[in-house]
Amino acid sequence: MADNTWTPSSWRSKPAAQDVVYPDREKLDKVLSKIRTLPPLVSPSEIERLRHQLGQVQRNQAFLLHAGDCAESFDACTHENIAAKIGLILSFSLIVVWGARKPVVRIGRIAGQYAKPRSSATEKIGDREVLSFRGDNVNGLDPNERTPDPDRMLSAYFHSTSTLNHVRSLLTSGFASLHHPRDWSLTHVRSPALRNEFERITEGLSDALEFTRTIGMGQDGVSYEQGGGRGPLGEVDFYTSHEGLMLEYEEALTREFPIPSSLASYVESSPKSTPTKAHYNTSAHFLWIGDRTRQLTGAHVEYFRGIRNPIGVKVGPSMKPDELVRLLDIVNPNRENGKVTLITRYGAAKVEDHLAGHIRAVQESGHPVIWISDPMHGNTLTSSSGLKTRNFGTIISELTACLRIHAECGSHLNGVSLEFTGELADDGYSVTECLGGSMGLREDQLPLRYQSFCDPRLNFEQALDVAFLISDHFKKERTGRERSSYGDVLYAELGGKRLA
């Protein structure tokens, strides 16, 4: 619960890292005034439902999948791209559910992830020095369109609205139904082993569903579920997220609402300390503070401490253990369950040096948190051709170390944060941005279908490789049985490594 000194604009009294300087302030004020009048993108009820489900994740009763693009583009707002993203997230979560036998909470980096932080305000393109590209809601990728334009925030709002509307329509029209997961399509996947393993899971699922349908029939042969809505097999909960980088935009979409009384059971603090109203950021269900904007006395931490949305905090090698605890004291002073997700991103070479210390500090503080691993951001490298890339084996190394270190500390890794895409290139095959995986993508193949204008993403096959490794880990933890036959292919590709 925020104290009385917080308002949606109190961040303006603090220094803001990664601030955008708009040359036309009058135009900026006009755009922000317009955004303040526009409808919310998400509702308090949806946000409260996510808080409740994240409480389950925190208790290790569910698994959190946070995934999607490093940065969305306005041009990628198409039916094909949105359906491909949702299909991959559903496929990934189905594989994890099958192995772990626990629900997956799905949060997409979608419908608002248009901004990107940069290490430098300018960059060299040819013989020109221009302002760095900050994402489609700030300026253009074209070197001639680098002046920050407030109208792009309006475009971001409407592209987010369009994306979210299509996601909702997909999820309520049977696209997510577990009765026909083959509709999520593996036709473009080149690995027969991957395709066969996914089909083995869907066939097992089909048998299980047929059994439940059979025992759910009444004496007249009619299912008890008829007329009762689609139910959890036909629809799934899906939540949106983005980095809360552009504070002027976030403030304009922050609204005060009554906390839904129908969701009172979701609130885990005592009635005396529970507010009746709260400020919700209605641009997304979940927002996170980046590793570059988590200064304790900075504008972003000031803003985040007052919103009721569940939030994420990126935790990197430069974060000191005591600093992490002080940050938790600020953003979650009442120690509410499901409120804070710590997204660790060290790099495979540094995870051993930092993760255990962070876990111990949080345990000693008594703060309730969700721990998830981002094995992508600390493992970026530049190929000999100059393309940014990541190596599948290194990603798995960090994920493996996280699982082991959490277990050694009496903790649990509660989920993963991945940059991946179901997007296909013009020739109908997956993009080629990260090295390795079961497809054995080589460095000389990167330029074939490299489509990211930001960070490199795992493609469809590589993302499902990660899903199967996680699924195998939880299945072995749950049953003591060895990995799947498809796991043998992956372990061979990784030189015999396995998840802890």
Short mmCIF file of C-alpha atoms in Angstrom, two decimals:
data_model
loop_
_atom_site.label_atom_id
_atom_site.label_comp_id
_atom_site.label_asym_id
_atom_site.label_seq_id
_atom_site.Cartn_x
_atom_site.Cartn_y
_atom_site.Cartn_z
CA MET A 1 0.00 0.00 0.00
CA ALA A 2 1.40 3.38 -1.00
CA ASP A 3 1.87 6.05 1.68
CA ASN A 4 0.15 9.42 1.58
CA THR A 5 3.15 11.14 -0.01
CA TRP A 6 2.82 9.14 -3.24
CA THR A 7 0.90 10.32 -6.28
CA PRO A 8 1.07 9.13 -9.90
CA SER A 9 3.22 12.21 -10.63
CA SER A 10 5.49 12.21 -7.54
CA TRP A 11 8.21 10.52 -9.62
CA ARG A 12 8.73 13.90 -11.32
CA SER A 13 10.61 15.15 -8.27
CA LYS A 14 13.26 12.42 -8.72
CA PRO A 15 16.03 11.97 -11.30
CA ALA A 16 14.84 9.78 -14.18
CA ALA A 17 17.35 7.45 -15.82
CA GLN A 18 16.85 6.79 -19.55
CA ASP A 19 14.77 9.96 -19.80
CA VAL A 20 13.58 11.05 -23.25
CA VAL A 21 14.01 14.73 -24.15
CA TYR A 22 11.18 16.00 -26.37
CA PRO A 23 12.00 19.22 -28.23
CA ASP A 24 8.30 20.16 -28.51
CA ARG A 25 7.00 20.23 -24.93
CA GLU A 26 3.68 21.80 -25.92
CA LYS A 27 2.95 18.91 -28.26
CA LEU A 28 4.00 16.43 -25.55
CA ASP A 29 1.55 17.95 -23.04
CA LYS A 30 -1.25 17.80 -25.63
CA VAL A 31 -0.61 14.12 -26.36
CA LEU A 32 -0.45 13.20 -22.67
CA SER A 33 -3.73 15.05 -22.03
CA LYS A 34 -5.34 12.97 -24.77
CA ILE A 35 -3.98 9.68 -23.37
CA ARG A 36 -5.39 10.56 -19.93
CA THR A 37 -8.90 10.56 -21.46
CA LEU A 38 -8.55 7.24 -23.30
CA PRO A 39 -10.04 4.02 -21.87
CA PRO A 40 -7.91 1.64 -19.78
CA LEU A 41 -6.33 -1.26 -21.66
CA VAL A 42 -6.72 -3.69 -18.74
CA SER A 43 -9.04 -3.83 -15.74
CA PRO A 44 -8.48 -3.90 -11.97
CA SER A 45 -10.23 -7.29 -11.84
CA GLU A 46 -7.72 -8.78 -14.27
CA ILE A 47 -4.81 -7.29 -12.34
CA GLU A 48 -6.16 -8.68 -9.05
CA ARG A 49 -6.59 -12.10 -10.64
CA LEU A 50 -2.93 -12.03 -11.70
CA ARG A 51 -1.87 -11.01 -8.17
CA HIS A 52 -3.71 -14.05 -6.84
CA GLN A 53 -2.12 -16.40 -9.39
CA LEU A 54 1.34 -14.99 -8.71
CA GLY A 55 0.74 -15.80 -5.05
CA GLN A 56 0.40 -19.42 -6.18
CA VAL A 57 3.64 -19.14 -8.13
CA GLN A 58 5.35 -17.74 -5.03
CA ARG A 59 4.19 -20.79 -3.05
CA ASN A 60 5.62 -23.06 -5.78
CA GLN A 61 2.11 -24.20 -6.74
CA ALA A 62 2.39 -22.82 -10.28
CA PHE A 63 5.12 -21.91 -12.78
CA LEU A 64 5.58 -18.45 -14.31
CA LEU A 65 6.33 -18.07 -18.01
CA HIS A 66 7.24 -14.49 -18.95
CA ALA A 67 8.01 -14.40 -22.65
CA GLY A 68 7.85 -12.59 -25.96
CA ASP A 69 9.74 -10.03 -28.01
CA CYS A 70 12.64 -7.97 -26.73
CA ALA A 71 10.84 -4.98 -28.26
CA GLU A 72 7.68 -4.91 -30.35
CA SER A 73 7.43 -2.88 -33.53
CA PHE A 74 4.35 -1.20 -34.95
CA ASP A 75 4.91 -3.01 -38.26
CA ALA A 76 4.75 -6.42 -36.52
CA CYS A 77 1.20 -5.74 -35.31
CA THR A 78 -0.41 -8.27 -37.69
CA HIS A 79 -2.72 -11.24 -37.27
CA GLU A 80 0.02 -13.66 -38.30
CA ASN A 81 2.64 -12.37 -35.86
CA ILE A 82 0.27 -12.08 -32.90
CA ALA A 83 -1.15 -15.58 -33.47
CA ALA A 84 2.39 -16.98 -33.80
CA LYS A 85 3.46 -15.41 -30.48
CA ILE A 86 0.41 -16.68 -28.63
CA GLY A 87 0.71 -20.12 -30.24
CA LEU A 88 4.32 -20.45 -29.11
CA ILE A 89 3.53 -19.34 -25.55
CA LEU A 90 0.67 -21.87 -25.42
CA SER A 91 2.85 -24.65 -26.86
CA PHE A 92 5.67 -23.89 -24.40
CA SER A 93 3.31 -23.85 -21.42
CA LEU A 94 1.59 -27.07 -22.51
CA ILE A 95 4.95 -28.88 -22.52
CA VAL A 96 5.81 -27.54 -19.04
CA VAL A 97 2.36 -28.41 -17.65
CA TRP A 98 2.71 -31.96 -18.99
CA GLY A 99 6.05 -32.52 -17.24
CA ALA A 100 5.53 -30.48 -14.07
CA ARG A 101 1.84 -31.24 -13.49
CA LYS A 102 1.30 -27.73 -12.22
CA PRO A 103 -0.42 -24.69 -13.79
CA VAL A 104 1.54 -22.18 -15.83
CA VAL A 105 0.86 -18.46 -15.40
CA ARG A 106 1.43 -16.84 -18.79
CA ILE A 107 2.61 -13.23 -19.02
CA GLY A 108 3.49 -12.04 -22.52
CA ARG A 109 5.93 -9.28 -23.40
CA ILE A 110 3.25 -7.99 -25.73
CA ALA A 111 0.73 -5.18 -26.30
CA GLY A 112 3.01 -2.40 -25.03
CA GLN A 113 6.69 -3.46 -25.13
CA TYR A 114 7.62 -0.66 -27.54
CA ALA A 115 10.37 1.15 -25.61
CA LYS A 116 13.97 0.08 -25.12
CA PRO A 117 16.69 1.44 -22.84
CA ARG A 118 20.05 2.28 -24.36
CA SER A 119 23.54 2.48 -22.92
CA SER A 120 24.32 5.59 -24.96
CA ALA A 121 22.17 8.57 -25.96
CA THR A 122 23.71 8.63 -29.45
CA GLU A 123 25.11 6.12 -31.92
CA LYS A 124 27.30 6.24 -35.03
CA ILE A 125 25.67 5.23 -38.34
CA GLY A 126 28.18 5.50 -41.14
CA ASP A 127 29.83 8.88 -40.73
CA ARG A 128 26.82 10.34 -38.88
CA GLU A 129 26.21 10.56 -35.16
CA VAL A 130 22.47 10.38 -34.45
CA LEU A 131 20.23 9.91 -31.42
CA SER A 132 19.95 6.26 -30.46
CA PHE A 133 16.84 4.36 -31.49
CA ARG A 134 14.66 4.10 -28.36
CA GLY A 135 11.78 2.02 -29.69
CA ASP A 136 8.78 2.75 -31.89
CA ASN A 137 6.98 4.75 -29.19
CA VAL A 138 9.85 7.27 -29.08
CA ASN A 139 11.51 7.59 -32.49
CA GLY A 140 12.12 5.72 -35.75
CA LEU A 141 14.69 3.10 -36.70
CA ASP A 142 15.46 5.14 -39.81
CA PRO A 143 18.42 7.48 -39.00
CA ASN A 144 16.36 10.37 -40.41
CA GLU A 145 13.55 9.77 -37.88
CA ARG A 146 15.46 9.89 -34.61
CA THR A 147 13.88 13.05 -33.16
CA PRO A 148 11.55 11.95 -30.32
CA ASP A 149 7.93 12.47 -31.39
CA PRO A 150 5.12 12.48 -28.76
CA ASP A 151 2.60 11.27 -31.36
CA ARG A 152 4.36 7.92 -31.23
CA MET A 153 3.00 7.42 -27.71
CA LEU A 154 -0.52 7.74 -29.11
CA SER A 155 0.41 5.21 -31.79
CA ALA A 156 1.77 2.92 -29.08
CA TYR A 157 -1.54 3.13 -27.21
CA PHE A 158 -3.59 2.23 -30.28
CA HIS A 159 -1.23 -0.54 -31.43
CA SER A 160 -1.37 -1.96 -27.90
CA THR A 161 -5.17 -1.75 -27.98
CA SER A 162 -5.32 -3.52 -31.35
CA THR A 163 -2.90 -6.23 -30.21
CA LEU A 164 -4.73 -6.83 -26.94
CA ASN A 165 -8.08 -6.94 -28.71
CA HIS A 166 -6.82 -9.63 -31.09
CA VAL A 167 -5.25 -11.62 -28.25
CA ARG A 168 -8.57 -11.57 -26.40
CA SER A 169 -10.46 -12.67 -29.51
CA LEU A 170 -8.03 -15.54 -30.13
CA LEU A 171 -8.28 -16.80 -26.57
CA THR A 172 -12.08 -16.68 -26.47
CA SER A 173 -12.62 -18.29 -29.88
CA GLY A 174 -11.10 -21.69 -29.19
CA PHE A 175 -7.55 -20.93 -30.33
CA ALA A 176 -6.22 -21.94 -26.91
CA SER A 177 -8.38 -25.04 -26.55
CA LEU A 178 -6.52 -28.08 -25.28
CA HIS A 179 -8.88 -30.20 -27.35
CA HIS A 180 -6.96 -29.32 -30.52
CA PRO A 181 -3.42 -28.07 -29.70
CA ARG A 182 -2.21 -29.20 -33.13
CA ASP A 183 -3.83 -26.01 -34.44
CA TRP A 184 -0.83 -24.18 -32.93
CA SER A 185 1.08 -25.81 -35.82
CA LEU A 186 4.52 -27.37 -36.05
CA THR A 187 4.36 -27.72 -39.84
CA HIS A 188 7.38 -25.46 -40.35
CA VAL A 189 9.54 -27.19 -37.70
CA ARG A 190 12.45 -28.99 -39.32
CA SER A 191 13.36 -31.30 -36.43
CA PRO A 192 11.47 -34.64 -36.68
CA ALA A 193 12.43 -35.44 -33.07
CA LEU A 194 10.87 -32.19 -31.82
CA ARG A 195 7.72 -32.70 -33.89
CA ASN A 196 7.36 -36.32 -32.74
CA GLU A 197 7.80 -35.47 -29.07
CA PHE A 198 5.20 -32.68 -29.21
CA GLU A 199 2.77 -35.03 -30.98
CA ARG A 200 3.41 -37.67 -28.28
CA ILE A 201 2.32 -35.15 -25.65
CA THR A 202 -0.78 -34.05 -27.58
CA GLU A 203 -1.81 -37.68 -28.15
CA GLY A 204 -1.46 -38.37 -24.43
CA LEU A 205 -3.45 -35.24 -23.71
CA SER A 206 -6.16 -36.30 -26.15
CA ASP A 207 -6.48 -39.67 -24.40
CA ALA A 208 -6.71 -37.95 -21.00
CA LEU A 209 -9.38 -35.52 -22.23
CA GLU A 210 -11.42 -38.34 -23.76
CA PHE A 211 -11.33 -40.11 -20.41
CA THR A 212 -12.49 -37.01 -18.53
CA ARG A 213 -15.26 -36.45 -21.09
CA THR A 214 -16.40 -40.03 -20.64
CA ILE A 215 -16.60 -39.90 -16.85
CA GLY A 216 -18.23 -36.47 -17.09
CA MET A 217 -21.24 -37.84 -18.97
CA GLY A 218 -24.57 -38.17 -17.27
CA GLN A 219 -26.82 -41.20 -17.67
CA ASP A 220 -28.41 -39.58 -20.69
CA GLY A 221 -25.00 -39.32 -22.36
CA VAL A 222 -24.93 -35.53 -22.12
CA SER A 223 -21.89 -33.87 -20.57
CA TYR A 224 -22.49 -32.09 -17.29
CA GLU A 225 -20.38 -29.22 -18.69
CA GLN A 226 -22.75 -28.39 -21.55
CA GLY A 227 -24.18 -24.93 -21.25
CA GLY A 228 -21.60 -23.97 -18.65
CA GLY A 229 -19.25 -21.99 -20.84
CA ARG A 230 -16.00 -23.07 -22.41
CA GLY A 231 -14.24 -23.70 -19.11
CA PRO A 232 -10.49 -23.84 -18.47
CA LEU A 233 -9.84 -26.25 -21.36
CA GLY A 234 -11.20 -23.86 -23.96
CA GLU A 235 -9.87 -20.60 -22.57
CA VAL A 236 -6.73 -19.70 -20.66
CA ASP A 237 -5.71 -16.71 -18.61
CA PHE A 238 -3.18 -14.59 -20.41
CA TYR A 239 -1.61 -11.37 -19.15
CA THR A 240 0.34 -8.55 -20.77
CA SER A 241 3.51 -6.80 -19.65
CA HIS A 242 6.17 -4.32 -20.65
CA GLU A 243 9.08 -2.48 -19.07
CA GLY A 244 7.75 0.63 -17.32
CA LEU A 245 10.34 2.84 -18.95
CA MET A 246 8.32 5.81 -20.27
CA LEU A 247 7.02 7.29 -17.04
CA GLU A 248 5.02 10.09 -18.65
CA TYR A 249 3.07 7.48 -20.63
CA GLU A 250 2.65 5.25 -17.58
CA GLU A 251 1.42 8.14 -15.45
CA ALA A 252 -1.17 9.07 -18.07
CA LEU A 253 -2.61 5.54 -17.90
CA THR A 254 -2.54 5.30 -14.09
CA ARG A 255 -6.05 5.52 -12.70
CA GLU A 256 -7.56 5.23 -9.21
CA PHE A 257 -10.24 2.55 -8.87
CA PRO A 258 -12.00 0.75 -6.03
CA ILE A 259 -10.38 -2.61 -5.35
CA PRO A 260 -13.00 -5.06 -6.73
CA SER A 261 -15.03 -6.33 -3.78
CA SER A 262 -15.66 -9.64 -5.55
CA LEU A 263 -11.93 -10.27 -5.33
CA ALA A 264 -11.60 -9.54 -1.63
CA SER A 265 -10.40 -13.10 -1.03
CA TYR A 266 -7.40 -12.37 -3.23
CA VAL A 267 -6.20 -9.69 -0.83
CA GLU A 268 -3.97 -11.36 1.74
CA SER A 269 -3.31 -8.48 4.11
CA SER A 270 -5.57 -7.88 7.11
CA PRO A 271 -8.85 -5.96 6.57
CA LYS A 272 -7.57 -3.05 8.67
CA SER A 273 -4.59 -2.49 6.39
CA THR A 274 -6.39 -3.20 3.13
CA PRO A 275 -7.26 -0.05 1.16
CA THR A 276 -10.64 0.28 -0.50
CA LYS A 277 -9.15 2.12 -3.47
CA ALA A 278 -5.83 1.88 -5.26
CA HIS A 279 -3.92 3.25 -8.22
CA TYR A 280 -3.68 0.78 -11.07
CA ASN A 281 -1.48 1.14 -14.12
CA THR A 282 -4.03 0.24 -16.78
CA SER A 283 -1.55 -0.04 -19.68
CA ALA A 284 -0.64 -3.64 -18.72
CA HIS A 285 -1.25 -6.24 -16.05
CA PHE A 286 2.42 -6.52 -15.07
CA LEU A 287 5.27 -4.01 -15.41
CA TRP A 288 8.93 -4.29 -14.58
CA ILE A 289 11.82 -2.04 -13.60
CA GLY A 290 14.90 -2.55 -15.75
CA ASP A 291 18.46 -3.06 -14.56
CA ARG A 292 19.31 0.46 -15.80
CA THR A 293 16.45 2.22 -13.97
CA ARG A 294 16.34 0.61 -10.51
CA GLN A 295 18.12 3.42 -8.59
CA LEU A 296 16.72 3.56 -5.04
CA THR A 297 16.27 7.34 -5.16
CA GLY A 298 15.28 7.43 -8.82
CA ALA A 299 12.03 8.26 -10.57
CA HIS A 300 11.19 4.70 -11.64
CA VAL A 301 11.35 3.20 -8.16
CA GLU A 302 9.31 6.15 -6.87
CA TYR A 303 6.61 5.51 -9.48
CA PHE A 304 6.54 1.72 -9.04
CA ARG A 305 6.16 1.87 -5.26
CA GLY A 306 2.68 3.35 -5.56
CA ILE A 307 0.89 1.19 -8.15
CA ARG A 308 -1.10 -1.87 -7.15
CA ASN A 309 -0.07 -3.96 -10.18
CA PRO A 310 2.28 -6.85 -9.52
CA ILE A 311 5.75 -5.73 -10.60
CA GLY A 312 9.04 -7.22 -11.70
CA VAL A 313 12.56 -6.04 -10.85
CA LYS A 314 15.57 -6.97 -12.99
CA VAL A 315 18.46 -8.09 -10.77
CA GLY A 316 21.94 -8.10 -12.30
CA PRO A 317 25.57 -8.47 -11.19
CA SER A 318 25.83 -4.83 -10.11
CA MET A 319 23.02 -5.22 -7.54
CA LYS A 320 24.40 -5.52 -4.00
CA PRO A 321 22.48 -7.86 -1.64
CA ASP A 322 21.71 -5.09 0.86
CA GLU A 323 20.62 -2.81 -1.99
CA LEU A 324 18.16 -5.47 -3.14
CA VAL A 325 16.61 -5.67 0.32
CA ARG A 326 16.33 -1.87 0.55
CA LEU A 327 14.63 -1.85 -2.84
CA LEU A 328 12.10 -4.45 -1.64
CA ASP A 329 11.48 -2.34 1.47
CA ILE A 330 10.52 0.57 -0.81
CA VAL A 331 8.34 -1.18 -3.42
CA ASN A 332 6.67 -3.70 -1.09
CA PRO A 333 6.72 -2.25 2.45
CA ASN A 334 3.67 -4.30 3.53
CA ARG A 335 5.27 -7.51 2.22
CA GLU A 336 2.27 -8.49 0.14
CA ASN A 337 2.30 -11.93 -1.47
CA GLY A 338 2.45 -12.04 -5.26
CA LYS A 339 3.53 -8.40 -5.48
CA VAL A 340 7.22 -8.60 -6.50
CA THR A 341 8.92 -10.87 -9.02
CA LEU A 342 12.72 -10.80 -9.07
CA ILE A 343 14.02 -11.42 -12.60
CA THR A 344 17.66 -12.44 -12.31
CA ARG A 345 19.95 -11.79 -15.30
CA TYR A 346 23.61 -12.33 -14.52
CA GLY A 347 25.13 -14.21 -17.44
CA ALA A 348 26.34 -17.80 -17.27
CA ALA A 349 29.83 -16.67 -16.21
CA LYS A 350 28.57 -14.59 -13.26
CA VAL A 351 25.53 -16.41 -11.87
CA GLU A 352 27.65 -18.45 -9.44
CA ASP A 353 29.13 -15.26 -7.98
CA HIS A 354 25.87 -13.44 -7.25
CA LEU A 355 22.68 -15.52 -7.08
CA ALA A 356 23.26 -17.30 -3.76
CA GLY A 357 24.08 -14.01 -2.01
CA HIS A 358 20.90 -12.42 -3.33
CA ILE A 359 18.80 -15.40 -2.27
CA ARG A 360 20.25 -15.41 1.27
CA ALA A 361 19.74 -11.66 1.68
CA VAL A 362 16.08 -11.90 0.68
CA GLN A 363 15.52 -14.95 2.89
CA GLU A 364 17.00 -13.18 5.91
CA SER A 365 14.86 -10.09 5.23
CA GLY A 366 11.64 -12.12 5.26
CA HIS A 367 10.38 -10.49 2.06
CA PRO A 368 8.03 -12.69 0.00
CA VAL A 369 9.23 -12.78 -3.62
CA ILE A 370 8.93 -14.80 -6.81
CA TRP A 371 12.26 -15.83 -8.34
CA ILE A 372 12.53 -16.25 -12.10
CA SER A 373 15.56 -16.54 -14.35
CA ASP A 374 16.22 -14.38 -17.41
CA PRO A 375 19.05 -16.37 -19.04
CA MET A 376 19.00 -14.18 -22.16
CA HIS A 377 20.23 -10.69 -21.30
CA GLY A 378 23.52 -11.58 -19.63
CA ASN A 379 24.55 -13.87 -22.48
CA THR A 380 24.54 -11.61 -25.54
CA LEU A 381 27.58 -11.62 -27.83
CA THR A 382 28.55 -10.28 -31.23
CA SER A 383 29.16 -12.72 -34.09
CA SER A 384 32.05 -12.38 -36.53
CA SER A 385 29.59 -10.86 -39.02
CA GLY A 386 28.66 -8.15 -36.52
CA LEU A 387 25.20 -9.52 -35.61
CA LYS A 388 24.15 -9.66 -31.97
CA THR A 389 23.43 -13.25 -30.97
CA ARG A 390 23.15 -15.65 -28.05
CA ASN A 391 24.24 -19.26 -27.70
CA PHE A 392 21.63 -21.83 -26.70
CA GLY A 393 24.15 -23.76 -24.63
CA THR A 394 25.09 -20.68 -22.61
CA ILE A 395 21.42 -19.87 -21.99
CA ILE A 396 20.88 -23.39 -20.67
CA SER A 397 24.03 -23.12 -18.53
CA GLU A 398 22.64 -20.11 -16.67
CA LEU A 399 19.23 -21.73 -16.29
CA THR A 400 20.84 -24.93 -14.98
CA ALA A 401 22.93 -23.00 -12.46
CA CYS A 402 19.85 -21.12 -11.23
CA LEU A 403 17.93 -24.34 -10.57
CA ARG A 404 20.86 -25.87 -8.69
CA ILE A 405 21.71 -22.77 -6.61
CA HIS A 406 18.10 -22.25 -5.57
CA ALA A 407 17.90 -25.89 -4.44
CA GLU A 408 21.17 -25.55 -2.50
CA CYS A 409 19.78 -22.45 -0.75
CA GLY A 410 16.47 -24.09 0.16
CA SER A 411 14.70 -21.90 -2.39
CA HIS A 412 12.79 -22.52 -5.62
CA LEU A 413 13.17 -21.14 -9.12
CA ASN A 414 9.57 -20.20 -9.85
CA GLY A 415 9.75 -19.46 -13.57
CA VAL A 416 11.63 -18.13 -16.59
CA SER A 417 11.74 -14.91 -18.58
CA LEU A 418 12.62 -15.54 -22.22
CA GLU A 419 12.90 -13.52 -25.40
CA PHE A 420 11.49 -15.75 -28.11
CA THR A 421 9.33 -15.52 -31.19
CA GLY A 422 7.04 -17.76 -33.18
CA GLU A 423 7.48 -15.36 -36.09
CA LEU A 424 8.38 -16.90 -39.45
CA ALA A 425 10.56 -15.50 -42.20
CA ASP A 426 9.23 -14.97 -45.73
CA ASP A 427 10.22 -18.51 -46.74
CA GLY A 428 8.06 -20.02 -43.96
CA TYR A 429 10.90 -21.05 -41.64
CA SER A 430 11.81 -19.84 -38.17
CA VAL A 431 14.06 -16.82 -37.69
CA THR A 432 17.80 -17.35 -37.19
CA GLU A 433 19.02 -15.11 -34.38
CA CYS A 434 20.42 -17.42 -31.67
CA LEU A 435 23.03 -20.16 -32.11
CA GLY A 436 22.60 -23.86 -31.34
CA GLY A 437 19.61 -25.80 -30.06
CA SER A 438 18.43 -29.12 -31.49
CA MET A 439 18.55 -27.58 -34.97
CA GLY A 440 22.27 -26.85 -34.47
CA LEU A 441 22.11 -23.33 -35.88
CA ARG A 442 25.60 -22.20 -36.93
CA GLU A 443 27.11 -18.72 -36.98
CA ASP A 444 27.24 -18.64 -40.79
CA GLN A 445 23.46 -19.25 -40.84
CA LEU A 446 22.55 -16.22 -38.71
CA PRO A 447 22.12 -13.81 -41.66
CA LEU A 448 19.66 -16.15 -43.42
CA ARG A 449 16.56 -15.04 -41.48
CA TYR A 450 17.77 -12.48 -38.93
CA GLN A 451 14.74 -10.21 -38.34
CA SER A 452 15.09 -8.65 -34.88
CA PHE A 453 15.75 -4.91 -34.79
CA CYS A 454 16.58 -5.22 -31.08
CA ASP A 455 17.99 -8.24 -29.21
CA PRO A 456 18.28 -11.77 -30.66
CA ARG A 457 15.39 -14.10 -29.84
CA LEU A 458 15.07 -17.85 -29.58
CA ASN A 459 13.08 -19.14 -32.54
CA PHE A 460 10.16 -21.57 -32.37
CA GLU A 461 12.27 -24.73 -32.26
CA GLN A 462 14.81 -23.36 -29.78
CA ALA A 463 12.04 -22.10 -27.48
CA LEU A 464 10.42 -25.54 -27.42
CA ASP A 465 13.85 -27.05 -26.76
CA VAL A 466 13.95 -25.00 -23.54
CA ALA A 467 10.38 -26.04 -22.72
CA PHE A 468 11.26 -29.74 -23.03
CA LEU A 469 14.36 -29.34 -20.87
CA ILE A 470 12.30 -27.64 -18.15
CA SER A 471 9.55 -30.24 -18.50
CA ASP A 472 12.07 -33.09 -18.20
CA HIS A 473 13.59 -31.47 -15.10
CA PHE A 474 10.24 -31.22 -13.33
CA LYS A 475 9.15 -34.68 -14.43
CA LYS A 476 12.33 -36.20 -12.98
CA GLU A 477 11.89 -34.14 -9.80
CA ARG A 478 8.27 -35.29 -9.55
CA THR A 479 8.61 -38.97 -10.47
CA GLY A 480 12.30 -39.83 -10.34
CA ARG A 481 12.12 -41.04 -13.94
CA GLU A 482 14.76 -40.28 -16.52
CA ARG A 483 14.40 -37.78 -19.31
CA SER A 484 12.28 -38.25 -22.43
CA SER A 485 13.64 -39.69 -25.65
CA TYR A 486 13.63 -36.21 -27.14
CA GLY A 487 15.68 -35.08 -24.16
CA ASP A 488 18.43 -37.40 -25.36
CA VAL A 489 18.70 -35.33 -28.56
CA LEU A 490 19.02 -32.11 -26.59
CA TYR A 491 21.51 -33.43 -24.05
CA ALA A 492 23.69 -34.69 -26.89
CA GLU A 493 23.53 -31.25 -28.54
CA LEU A 494 24.51 -29.62 -25.22
CA GLY A 495 27.50 -31.90 -24.77
CA GLY A 496 25.87 -33.99 -22.06
CA LYS A 497 24.64 -31.06 -19.91
CA ARG A 498 21.33 -31.44 -18.17
CA LEU A 499 19.16 -29.18 -16.10
CA ALA A 500 20.05 -29.52 -12.40
#
